[in-house]
mmCIF file of C-alpha atoms and ligand atoms in Angstrom:
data_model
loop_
_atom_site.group_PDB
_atom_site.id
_atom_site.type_symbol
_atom_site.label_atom_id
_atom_site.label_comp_id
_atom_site.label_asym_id
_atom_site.label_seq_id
_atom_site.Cartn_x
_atom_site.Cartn_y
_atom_site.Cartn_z
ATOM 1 C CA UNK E 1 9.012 9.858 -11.760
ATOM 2 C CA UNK E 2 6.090 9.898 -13.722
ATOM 3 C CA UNK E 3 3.135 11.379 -11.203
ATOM 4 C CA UNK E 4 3.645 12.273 -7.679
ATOM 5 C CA UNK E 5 1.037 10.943 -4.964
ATOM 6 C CA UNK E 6 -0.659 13.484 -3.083
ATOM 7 C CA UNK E 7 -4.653 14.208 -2.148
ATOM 8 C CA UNK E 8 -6.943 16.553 -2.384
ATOM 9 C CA UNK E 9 -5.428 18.721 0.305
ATOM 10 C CA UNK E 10 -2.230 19.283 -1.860
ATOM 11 C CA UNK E 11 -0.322 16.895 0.592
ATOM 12 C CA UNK E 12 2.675 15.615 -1.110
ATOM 13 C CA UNK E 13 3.460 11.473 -0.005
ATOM 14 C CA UNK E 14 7.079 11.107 0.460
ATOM 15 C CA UNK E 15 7.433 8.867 2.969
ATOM 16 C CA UNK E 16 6.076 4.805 3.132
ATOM 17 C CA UNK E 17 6.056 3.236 5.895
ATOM 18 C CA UNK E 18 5.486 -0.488 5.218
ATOM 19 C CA UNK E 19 5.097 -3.099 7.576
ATOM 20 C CA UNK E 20 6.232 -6.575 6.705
ATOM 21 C CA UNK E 21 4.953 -8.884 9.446
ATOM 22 C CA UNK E 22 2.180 -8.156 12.666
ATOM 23 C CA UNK E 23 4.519 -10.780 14.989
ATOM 24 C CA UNK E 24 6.109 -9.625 17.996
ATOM 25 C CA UNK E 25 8.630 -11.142 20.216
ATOM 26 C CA UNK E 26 7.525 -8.503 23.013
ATOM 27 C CA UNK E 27 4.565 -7.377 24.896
ATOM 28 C CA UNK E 28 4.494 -3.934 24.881
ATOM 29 C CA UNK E 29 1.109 -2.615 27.501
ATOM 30 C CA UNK E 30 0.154 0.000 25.453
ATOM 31 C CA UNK E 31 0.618 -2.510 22.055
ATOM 32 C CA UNK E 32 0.485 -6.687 22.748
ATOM 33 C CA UNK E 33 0.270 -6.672 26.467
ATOM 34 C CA UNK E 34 -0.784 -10.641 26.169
ATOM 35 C CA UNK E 35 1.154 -10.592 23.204
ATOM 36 C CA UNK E 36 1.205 -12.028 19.854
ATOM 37 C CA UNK E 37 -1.388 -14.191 18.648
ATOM 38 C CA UNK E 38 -1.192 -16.433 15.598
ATOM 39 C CA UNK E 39 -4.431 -16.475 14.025
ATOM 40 C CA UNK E 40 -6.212 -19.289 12.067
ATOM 41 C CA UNK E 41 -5.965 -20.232 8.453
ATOM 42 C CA UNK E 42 -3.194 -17.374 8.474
ATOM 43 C CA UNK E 43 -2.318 -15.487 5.356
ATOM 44 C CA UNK E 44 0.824 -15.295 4.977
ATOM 45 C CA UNK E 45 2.768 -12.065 5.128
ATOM 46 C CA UNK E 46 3.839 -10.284 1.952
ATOM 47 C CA UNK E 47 6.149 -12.114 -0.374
ATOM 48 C CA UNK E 48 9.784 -10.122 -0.817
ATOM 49 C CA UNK E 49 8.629 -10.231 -4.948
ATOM 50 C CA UNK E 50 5.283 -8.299 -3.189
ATOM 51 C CA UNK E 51 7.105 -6.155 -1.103
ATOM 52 C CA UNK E 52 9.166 -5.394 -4.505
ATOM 53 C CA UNK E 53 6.084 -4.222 -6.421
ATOM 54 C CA UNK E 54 4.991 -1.649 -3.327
ATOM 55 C CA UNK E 55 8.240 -0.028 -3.068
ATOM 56 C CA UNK E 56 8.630 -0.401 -7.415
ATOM 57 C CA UNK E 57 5.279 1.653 -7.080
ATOM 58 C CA UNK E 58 5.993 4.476 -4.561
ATOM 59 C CA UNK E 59 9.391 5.059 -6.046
ATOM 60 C CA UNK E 60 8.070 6.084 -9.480
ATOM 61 C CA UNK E 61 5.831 8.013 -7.744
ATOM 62 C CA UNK E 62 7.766 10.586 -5.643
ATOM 63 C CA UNK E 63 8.063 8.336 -2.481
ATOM 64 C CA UNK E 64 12.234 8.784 -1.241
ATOM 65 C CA UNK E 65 11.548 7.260 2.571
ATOM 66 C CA UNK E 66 10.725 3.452 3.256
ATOM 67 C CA UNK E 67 10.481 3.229 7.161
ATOM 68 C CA UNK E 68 9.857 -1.040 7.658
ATOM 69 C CA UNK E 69 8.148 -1.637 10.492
ATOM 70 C CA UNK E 70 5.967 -4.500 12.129
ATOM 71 C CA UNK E 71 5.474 -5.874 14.613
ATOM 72 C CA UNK E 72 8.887 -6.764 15.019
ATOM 73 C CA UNK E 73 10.476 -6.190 11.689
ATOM 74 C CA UNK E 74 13.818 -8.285 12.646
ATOM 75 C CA UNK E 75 11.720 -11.365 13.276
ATOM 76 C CA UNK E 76 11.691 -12.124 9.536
ATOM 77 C CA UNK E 77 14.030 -14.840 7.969
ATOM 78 C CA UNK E 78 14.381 -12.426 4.955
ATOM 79 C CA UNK E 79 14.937 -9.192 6.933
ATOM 80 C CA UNK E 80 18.112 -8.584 4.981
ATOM 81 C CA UNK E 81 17.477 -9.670 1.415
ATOM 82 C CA UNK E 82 14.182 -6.755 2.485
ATOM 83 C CA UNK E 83 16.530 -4.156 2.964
ATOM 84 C CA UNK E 84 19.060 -4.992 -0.010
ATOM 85 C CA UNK E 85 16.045 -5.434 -2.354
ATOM 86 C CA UNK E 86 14.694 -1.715 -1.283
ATOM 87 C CA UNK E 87 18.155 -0.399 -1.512
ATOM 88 C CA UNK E 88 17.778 -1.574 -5.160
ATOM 89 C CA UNK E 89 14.923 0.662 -6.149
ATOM 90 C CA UNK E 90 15.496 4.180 -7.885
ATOM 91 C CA UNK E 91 14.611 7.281 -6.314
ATOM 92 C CA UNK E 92 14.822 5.453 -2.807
ATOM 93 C CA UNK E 93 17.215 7.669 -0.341
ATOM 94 C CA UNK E 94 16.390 7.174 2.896
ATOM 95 C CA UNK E 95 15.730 3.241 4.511
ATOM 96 C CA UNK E 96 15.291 2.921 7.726
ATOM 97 C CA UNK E 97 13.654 0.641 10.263
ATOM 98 C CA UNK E 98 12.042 0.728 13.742
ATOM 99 C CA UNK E 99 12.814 -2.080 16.140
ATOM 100 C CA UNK E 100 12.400 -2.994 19.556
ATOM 101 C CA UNK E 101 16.539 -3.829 19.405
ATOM 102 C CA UNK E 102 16.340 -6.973 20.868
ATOM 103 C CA UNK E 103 18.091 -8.587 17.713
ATOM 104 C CA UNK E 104 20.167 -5.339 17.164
ATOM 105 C CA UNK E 105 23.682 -6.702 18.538
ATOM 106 C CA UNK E 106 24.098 -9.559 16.256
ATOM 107 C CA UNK E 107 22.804 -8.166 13.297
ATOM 108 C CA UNK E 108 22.947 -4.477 12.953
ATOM 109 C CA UNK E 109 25.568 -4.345 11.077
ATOM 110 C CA UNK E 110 24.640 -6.776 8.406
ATOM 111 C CA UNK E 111 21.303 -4.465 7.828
ATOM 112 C CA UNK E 112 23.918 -1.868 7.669
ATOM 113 C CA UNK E 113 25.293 -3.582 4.765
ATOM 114 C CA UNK E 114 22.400 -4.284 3.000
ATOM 115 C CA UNK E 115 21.776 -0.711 2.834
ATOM 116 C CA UNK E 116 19.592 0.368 6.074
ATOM 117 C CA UNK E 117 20.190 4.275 6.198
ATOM 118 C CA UNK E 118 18.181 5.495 9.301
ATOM 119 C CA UNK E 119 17.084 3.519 12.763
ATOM 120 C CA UNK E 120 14.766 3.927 15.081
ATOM 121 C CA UNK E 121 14.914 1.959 18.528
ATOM 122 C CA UNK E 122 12.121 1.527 21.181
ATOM 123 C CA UNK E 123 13.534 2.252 24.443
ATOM 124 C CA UNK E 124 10.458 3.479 26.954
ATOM 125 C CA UNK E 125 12.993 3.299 30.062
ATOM 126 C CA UNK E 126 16.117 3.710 30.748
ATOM 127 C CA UNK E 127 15.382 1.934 34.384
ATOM 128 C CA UNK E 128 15.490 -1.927 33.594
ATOM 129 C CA UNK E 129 12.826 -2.827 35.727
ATOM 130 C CA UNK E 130 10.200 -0.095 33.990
ATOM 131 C CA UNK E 131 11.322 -1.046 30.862
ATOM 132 C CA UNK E 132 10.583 -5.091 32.153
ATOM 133 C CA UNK E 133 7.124 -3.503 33.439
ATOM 134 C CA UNK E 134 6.258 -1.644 29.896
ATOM 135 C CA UNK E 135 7.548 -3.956 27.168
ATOM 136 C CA UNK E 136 6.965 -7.431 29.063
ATOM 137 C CA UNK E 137 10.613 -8.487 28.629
ATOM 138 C CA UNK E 138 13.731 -8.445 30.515
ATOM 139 C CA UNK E 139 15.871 -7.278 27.891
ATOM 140 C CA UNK E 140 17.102 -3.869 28.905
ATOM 141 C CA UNK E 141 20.698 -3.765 28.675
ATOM 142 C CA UNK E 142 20.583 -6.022 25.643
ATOM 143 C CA UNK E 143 18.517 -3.563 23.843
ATOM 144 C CA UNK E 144 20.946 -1.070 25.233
ATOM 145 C CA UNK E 145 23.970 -2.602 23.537
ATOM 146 C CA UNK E 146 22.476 -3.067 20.736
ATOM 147 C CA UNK E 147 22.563 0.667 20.281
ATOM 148 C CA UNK E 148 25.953 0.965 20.845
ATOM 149 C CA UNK E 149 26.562 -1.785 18.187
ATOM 150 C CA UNK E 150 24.190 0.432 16.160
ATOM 151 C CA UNK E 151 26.512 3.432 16.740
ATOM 152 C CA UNK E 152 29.801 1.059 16.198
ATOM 153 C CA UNK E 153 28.410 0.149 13.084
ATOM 154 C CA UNK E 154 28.850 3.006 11.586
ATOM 155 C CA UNK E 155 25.000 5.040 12.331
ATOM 156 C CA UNK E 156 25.734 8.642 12.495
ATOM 157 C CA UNK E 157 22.828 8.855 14.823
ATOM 158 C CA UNK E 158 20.260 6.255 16.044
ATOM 159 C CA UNK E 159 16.764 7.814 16.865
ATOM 160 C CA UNK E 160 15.177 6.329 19.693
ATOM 161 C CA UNK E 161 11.112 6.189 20.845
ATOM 162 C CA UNK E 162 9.883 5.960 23.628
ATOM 163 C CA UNK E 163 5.739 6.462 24.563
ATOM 164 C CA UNK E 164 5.214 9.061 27.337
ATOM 165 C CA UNK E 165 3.292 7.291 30.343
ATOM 166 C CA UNK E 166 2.072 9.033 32.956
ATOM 167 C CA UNK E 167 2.674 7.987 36.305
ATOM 168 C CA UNK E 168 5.463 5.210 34.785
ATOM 169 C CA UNK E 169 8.355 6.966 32.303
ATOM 170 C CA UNK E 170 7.283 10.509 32.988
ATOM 171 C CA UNK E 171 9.658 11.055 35.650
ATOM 172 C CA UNK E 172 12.505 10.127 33.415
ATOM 173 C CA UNK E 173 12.639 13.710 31.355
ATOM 174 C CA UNK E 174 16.188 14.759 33.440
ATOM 175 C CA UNK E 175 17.411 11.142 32.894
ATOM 176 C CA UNK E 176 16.792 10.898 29.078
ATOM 177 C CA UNK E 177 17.994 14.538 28.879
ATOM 178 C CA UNK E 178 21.251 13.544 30.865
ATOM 179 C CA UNK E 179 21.992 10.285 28.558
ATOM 180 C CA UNK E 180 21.501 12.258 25.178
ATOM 181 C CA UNK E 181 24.122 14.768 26.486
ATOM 182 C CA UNK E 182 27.139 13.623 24.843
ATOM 183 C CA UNK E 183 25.377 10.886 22.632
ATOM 184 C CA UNK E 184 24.536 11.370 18.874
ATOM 185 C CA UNK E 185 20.771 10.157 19.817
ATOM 186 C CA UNK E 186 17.468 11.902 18.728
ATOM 187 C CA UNK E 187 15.119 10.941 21.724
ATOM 188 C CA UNK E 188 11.608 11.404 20.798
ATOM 189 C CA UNK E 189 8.914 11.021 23.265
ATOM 190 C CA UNK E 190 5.766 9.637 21.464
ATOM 191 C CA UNK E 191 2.178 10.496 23.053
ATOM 192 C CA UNK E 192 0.326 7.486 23.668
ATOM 193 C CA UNK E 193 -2.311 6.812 21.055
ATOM 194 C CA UNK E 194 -5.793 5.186 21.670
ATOM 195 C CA UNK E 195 -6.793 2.194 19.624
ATOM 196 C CA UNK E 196 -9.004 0.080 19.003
ATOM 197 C CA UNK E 197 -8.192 -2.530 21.569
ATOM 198 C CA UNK E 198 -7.171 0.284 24.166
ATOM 199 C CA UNK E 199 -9.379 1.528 26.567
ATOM 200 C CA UNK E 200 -8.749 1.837 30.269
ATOM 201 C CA UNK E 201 -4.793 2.127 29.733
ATOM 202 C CA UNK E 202 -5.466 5.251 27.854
ATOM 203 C CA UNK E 203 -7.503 7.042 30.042
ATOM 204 C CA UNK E 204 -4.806 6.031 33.132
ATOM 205 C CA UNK E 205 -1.527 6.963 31.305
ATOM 206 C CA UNK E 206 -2.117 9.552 28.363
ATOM 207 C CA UNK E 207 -0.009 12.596 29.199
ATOM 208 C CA UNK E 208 0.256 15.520 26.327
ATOM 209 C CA UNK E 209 3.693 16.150 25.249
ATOM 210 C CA UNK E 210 2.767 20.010 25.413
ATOM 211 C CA UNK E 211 4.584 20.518 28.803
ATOM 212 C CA UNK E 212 7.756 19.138 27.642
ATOM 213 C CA UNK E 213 7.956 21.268 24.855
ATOM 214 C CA UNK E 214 7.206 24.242 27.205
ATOM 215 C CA UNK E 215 10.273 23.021 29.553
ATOM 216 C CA UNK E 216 12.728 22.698 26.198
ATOM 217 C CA UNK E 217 11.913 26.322 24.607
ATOM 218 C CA UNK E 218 11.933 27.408 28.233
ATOM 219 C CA UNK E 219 15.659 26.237 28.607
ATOM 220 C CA UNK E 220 16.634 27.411 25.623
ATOM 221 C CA UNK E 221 16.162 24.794 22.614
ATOM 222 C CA UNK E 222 15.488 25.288 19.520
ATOM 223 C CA UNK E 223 12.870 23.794 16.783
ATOM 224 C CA UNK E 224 14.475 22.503 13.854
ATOM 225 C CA UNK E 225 13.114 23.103 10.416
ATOM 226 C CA UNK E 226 12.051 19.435 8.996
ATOM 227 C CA UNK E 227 12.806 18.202 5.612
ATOM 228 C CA UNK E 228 10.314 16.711 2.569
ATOM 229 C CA UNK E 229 10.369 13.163 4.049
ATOM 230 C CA UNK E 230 10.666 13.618 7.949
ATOM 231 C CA UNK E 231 8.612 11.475 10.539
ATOM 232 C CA UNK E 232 5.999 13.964 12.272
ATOM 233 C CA UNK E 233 8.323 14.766 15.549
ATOM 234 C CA UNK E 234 9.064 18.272 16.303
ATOM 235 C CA UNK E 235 12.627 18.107 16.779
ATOM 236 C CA UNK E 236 14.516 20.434 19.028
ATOM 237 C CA UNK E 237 18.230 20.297 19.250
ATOM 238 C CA UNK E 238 20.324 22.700 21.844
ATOM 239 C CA UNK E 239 24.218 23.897 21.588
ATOM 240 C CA UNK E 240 25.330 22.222 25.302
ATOM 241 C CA UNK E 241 23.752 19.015 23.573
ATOM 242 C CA UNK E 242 24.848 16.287 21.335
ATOM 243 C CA UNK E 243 21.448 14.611 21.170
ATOM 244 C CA UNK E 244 18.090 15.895 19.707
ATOM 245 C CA UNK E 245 14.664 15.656 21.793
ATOM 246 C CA UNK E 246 11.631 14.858 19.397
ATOM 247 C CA UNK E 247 8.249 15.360 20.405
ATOM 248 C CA UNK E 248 5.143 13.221 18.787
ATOM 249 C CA UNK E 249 2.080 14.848 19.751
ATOM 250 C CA UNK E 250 -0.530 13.348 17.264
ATOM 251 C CA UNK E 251 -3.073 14.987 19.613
ATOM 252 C CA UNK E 252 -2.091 18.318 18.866
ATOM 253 C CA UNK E 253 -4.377 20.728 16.537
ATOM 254 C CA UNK E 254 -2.835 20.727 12.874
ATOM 255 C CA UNK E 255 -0.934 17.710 13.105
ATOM 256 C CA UNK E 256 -2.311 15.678 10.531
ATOM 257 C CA UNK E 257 -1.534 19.163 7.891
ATOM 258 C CA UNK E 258 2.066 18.316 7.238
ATOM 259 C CA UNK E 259 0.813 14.107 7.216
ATOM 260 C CA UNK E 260 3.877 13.285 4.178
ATOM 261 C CA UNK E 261 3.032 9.387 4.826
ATOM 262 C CA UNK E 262 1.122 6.610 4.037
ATOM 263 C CA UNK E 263 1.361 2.623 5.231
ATOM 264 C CA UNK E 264 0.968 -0.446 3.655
ATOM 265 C CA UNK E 265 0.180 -3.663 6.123
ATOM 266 C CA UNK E 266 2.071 -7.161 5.946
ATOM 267 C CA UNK E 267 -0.869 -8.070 4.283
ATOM 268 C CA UNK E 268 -1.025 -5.243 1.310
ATOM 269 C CA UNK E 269 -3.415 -3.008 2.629
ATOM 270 C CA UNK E 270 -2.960 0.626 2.158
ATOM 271 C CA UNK E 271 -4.010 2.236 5.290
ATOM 272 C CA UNK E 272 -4.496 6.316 4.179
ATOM 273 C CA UNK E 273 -4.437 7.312 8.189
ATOM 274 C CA UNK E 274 -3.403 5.061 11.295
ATOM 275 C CA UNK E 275 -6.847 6.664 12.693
ATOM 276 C CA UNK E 276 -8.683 5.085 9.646
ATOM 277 C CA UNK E 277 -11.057 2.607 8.774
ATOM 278 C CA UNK E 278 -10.118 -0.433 7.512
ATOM 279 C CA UNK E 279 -7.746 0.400 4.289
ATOM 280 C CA UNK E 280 -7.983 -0.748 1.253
ATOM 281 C CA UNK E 281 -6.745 -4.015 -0.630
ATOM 282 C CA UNK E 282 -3.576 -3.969 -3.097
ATOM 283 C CA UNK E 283 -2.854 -7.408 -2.901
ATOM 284 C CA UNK E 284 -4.541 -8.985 -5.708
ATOM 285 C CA UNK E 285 -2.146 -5.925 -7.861
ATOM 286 C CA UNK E 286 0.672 -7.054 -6.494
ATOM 287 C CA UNK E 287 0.880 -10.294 -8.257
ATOM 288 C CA UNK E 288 2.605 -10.084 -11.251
ATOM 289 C CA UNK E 289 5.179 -6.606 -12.897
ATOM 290 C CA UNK E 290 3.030 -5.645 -15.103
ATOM 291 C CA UNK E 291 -0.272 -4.730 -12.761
ATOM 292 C CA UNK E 292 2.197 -1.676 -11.783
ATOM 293 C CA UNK E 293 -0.135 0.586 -13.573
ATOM 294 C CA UNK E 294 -3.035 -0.421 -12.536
ATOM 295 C CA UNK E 295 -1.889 -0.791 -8.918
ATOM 296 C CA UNK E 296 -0.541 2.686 -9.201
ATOM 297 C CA UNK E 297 -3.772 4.067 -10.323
ATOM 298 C CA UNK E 298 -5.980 2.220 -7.592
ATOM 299 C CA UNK E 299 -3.353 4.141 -5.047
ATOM 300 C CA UNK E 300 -3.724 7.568 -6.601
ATOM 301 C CA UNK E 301 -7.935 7.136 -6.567
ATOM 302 C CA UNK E 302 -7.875 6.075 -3.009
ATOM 303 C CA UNK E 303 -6.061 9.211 -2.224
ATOM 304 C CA UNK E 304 -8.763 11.359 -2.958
ATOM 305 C CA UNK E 305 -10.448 9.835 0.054
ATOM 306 C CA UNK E 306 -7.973 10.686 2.430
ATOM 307 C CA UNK E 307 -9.222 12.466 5.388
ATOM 308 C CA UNK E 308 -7.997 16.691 6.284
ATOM 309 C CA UNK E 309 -7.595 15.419 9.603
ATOM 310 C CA UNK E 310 -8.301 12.342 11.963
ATOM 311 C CA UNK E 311 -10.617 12.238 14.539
ATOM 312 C CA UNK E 312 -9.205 11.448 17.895
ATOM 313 C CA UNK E 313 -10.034 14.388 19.715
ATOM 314 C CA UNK E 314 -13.638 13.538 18.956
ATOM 315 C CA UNK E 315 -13.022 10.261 20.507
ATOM 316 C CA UNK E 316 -12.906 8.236 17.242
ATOM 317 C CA UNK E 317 -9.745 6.275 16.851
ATOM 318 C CA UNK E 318 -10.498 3.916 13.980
ATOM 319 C CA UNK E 319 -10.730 0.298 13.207
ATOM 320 C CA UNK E 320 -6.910 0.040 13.992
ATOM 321 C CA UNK E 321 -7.046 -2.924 17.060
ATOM 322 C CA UNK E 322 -3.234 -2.233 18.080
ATOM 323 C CA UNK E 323 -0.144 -0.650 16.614
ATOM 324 C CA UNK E 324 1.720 -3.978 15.795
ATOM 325 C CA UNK E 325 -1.225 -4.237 13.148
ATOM 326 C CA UNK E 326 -0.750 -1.684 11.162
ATOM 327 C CA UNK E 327 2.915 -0.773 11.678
ATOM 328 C CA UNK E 328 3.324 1.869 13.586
HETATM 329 N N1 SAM H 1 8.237 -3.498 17.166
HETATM 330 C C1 SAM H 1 8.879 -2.325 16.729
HETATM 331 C C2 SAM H 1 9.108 -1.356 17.864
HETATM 332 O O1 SAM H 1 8.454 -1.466 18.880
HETATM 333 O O2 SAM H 1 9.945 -0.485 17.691
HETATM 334 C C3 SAM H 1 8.176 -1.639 15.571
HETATM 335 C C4 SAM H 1 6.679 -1.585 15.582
HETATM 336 S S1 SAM H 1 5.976 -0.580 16.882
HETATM 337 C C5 SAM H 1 4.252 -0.736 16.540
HETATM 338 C C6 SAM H 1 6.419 1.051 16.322
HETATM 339 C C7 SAM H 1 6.368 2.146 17.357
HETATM 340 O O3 SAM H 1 5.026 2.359 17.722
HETATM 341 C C8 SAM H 1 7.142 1.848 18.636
HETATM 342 O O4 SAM H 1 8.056 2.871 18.902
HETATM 343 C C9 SAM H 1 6.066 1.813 19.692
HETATM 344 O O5 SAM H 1 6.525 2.290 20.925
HETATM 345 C C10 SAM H 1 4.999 2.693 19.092
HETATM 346 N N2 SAM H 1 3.663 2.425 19.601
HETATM 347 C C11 SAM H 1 2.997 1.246 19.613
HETATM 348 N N3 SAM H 1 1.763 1.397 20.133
HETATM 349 C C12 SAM H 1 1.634 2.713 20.458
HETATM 350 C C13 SAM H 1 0.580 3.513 21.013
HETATM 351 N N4 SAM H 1 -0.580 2.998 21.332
HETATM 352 N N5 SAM H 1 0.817 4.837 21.190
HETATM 353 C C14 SAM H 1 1.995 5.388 20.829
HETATM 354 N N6 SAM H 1 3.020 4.693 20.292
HETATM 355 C C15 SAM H 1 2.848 3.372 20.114
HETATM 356 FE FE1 SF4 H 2 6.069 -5.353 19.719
HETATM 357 FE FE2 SF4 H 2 6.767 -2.938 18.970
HETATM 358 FE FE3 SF4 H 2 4.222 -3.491 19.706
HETATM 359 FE FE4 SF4 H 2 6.142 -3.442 21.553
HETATM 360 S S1 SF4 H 2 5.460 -1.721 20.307
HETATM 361 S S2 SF4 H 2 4.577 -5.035 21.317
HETATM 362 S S3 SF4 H 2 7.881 -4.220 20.432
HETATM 363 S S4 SF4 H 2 5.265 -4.281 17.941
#
């Protein structure tokens, strides 16, 4: 490792997460509620030789977590040759993927082979006709076995996400507690996030994460201390259970000073914050081996402009139009 990327706050990045396509196969409310939309004279996604210079990049400098991520991640041809060609790079521990598991059944265990270390699962409900109502697809209980092909496959644990929705999932606390008993599952409940494209759904279904955290320490669980390269969930785990509970409360005052991450779009943006404006273009450095340098120094300079903190309790939320854009 020659330099290690970090800002001007002294945070260290040790996690990418690095989105390889904006195409979804579901139509998540709070995400693509009328779905995806292929757009005009499209440019084409990252290149796997592209993706190879990004990850070449962050490895040398101090980055041991890829996290790829979409829109639906699966949905490309060359998922697996992804996965084996970041398993490839030095300095590279941790791989790991979110997915809506619709694709998880079939395939898990090939991505297993390729060298996928970590995955995370999208699973808002655990009643098939919410889950029908949130994501816009009828795919419950095949999402559902996916995860137990997950676990088949040889996972150790499978972390699942699912956005806290007032008035839809937020009764479902006891029932997600009750299925992570005797299950090696991390369950984190994600506050919803306002974007760019969200407005009234916000306002309607936001619910703070703060009184679930009050009902776990109340009933005696316990915060767990997070490594270098861990997501942003506080993560409580509790002796009667085998699951974890994870809370993402992006809301909450001091989040953004432990922010160990930074994203790259399926079009080679570097996006500093998910908050942000609109990021800041790699691609014409990804072209050829030897731009590593200069690509590495472009990241390191656009560091110093990374924000303390984002601004979405002052109502800003950035240029970000949906999750799915971005990779969330
Ligand atoms: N399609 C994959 C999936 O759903 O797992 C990966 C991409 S998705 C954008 C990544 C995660 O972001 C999912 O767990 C999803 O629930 C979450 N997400 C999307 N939009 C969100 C929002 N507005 N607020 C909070 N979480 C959101
Ligand atoms: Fe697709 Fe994931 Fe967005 Fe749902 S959250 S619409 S599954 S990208």
């Amino acid at each position: 490792m020659s330099i290690q990327f970090q800002d001007d706050f002294n945070r260290k990045f040790y996690y990418l997460r690095l989105s390889i396509t904006d195409v979804c196969n579901f139509r998540c409310t709070y995400c693509l509620p009328d779905g995806y939309k292929a757009k005009q004279n499209k440019t084409p996604f990252l290149s796997i030789d592209e993706l190879k210079r990004v990850v070449c990049a962050f490895a040398h400098c101090g980055t041991s977590k890829i996290r790829i991520t979409g829109g639906e991640p699966s949905l490309r041809r060359d998922f697996t040759e992804i996965i084996a060609m970041i398993a490839e790079q030095k300095g590279i521990e941790k791989i790991a993927m979110t997915t809506n598991g619709y694709r998880l059944t079939k395939e898990v265990k090939k991505w297993r082979d390729a060298g996928l270390t970590h995955l995370n699962v999208s699973v808002d409900s655990l009643d098939s006709r919410m889950f029908h109502q949130i994501t816009g697809e009828n795919k419950f209980h095949q999402v559902m076995k996916g995860i137990d092909a997950a676990l088949d496959a040889g996972f150790k644990t499978v972390k699942i996400n699912a956005v806290l929705l007032k008035n839809m999932n937020d009764v479902e606390i006891p029932a997600f507690l009750n299925w992570i008993k005797d299950k090696p599952i991390q369950l984190r409940l994600i506050e919803l996030m306002k974007t760019g494209e969200m407005t009234e759904l916000f306002d309607k279904h936001h619910k703070s994460g703060l009184p679930v955290r009050d009902y776990l320490m109340r009933n005696n669980w316990e915060m767990k201390i997070p490594e270098k390269n861990d997501g942003p969930a506080e993560v409580y785990c509790h002796p009667d259970y085998q699951g974890e509970m994870g809370l993402i409360m992006p809301y909450k005052k001091d989040f953004c000073a432990s922010c160990n991450r930074l994203r790259i779009s399926a079009l080679g943006k570097l996006h500093l914050c998910l908050f942000g404006d609109q990021g800041v273009e790699l691609r014409d450095l990804l072209q050829t081996d030897d731009q590593n340098e200069a690509l590495i120094l472009r990241i390191q300079k656009e560091l110093m402009n990374k924000k303390q903190t984002h601004f979405l309790n002052q109502g800003y939320s950035g240029s970000t139009p949906n999750l799915a854009s971005i990779g969330g």
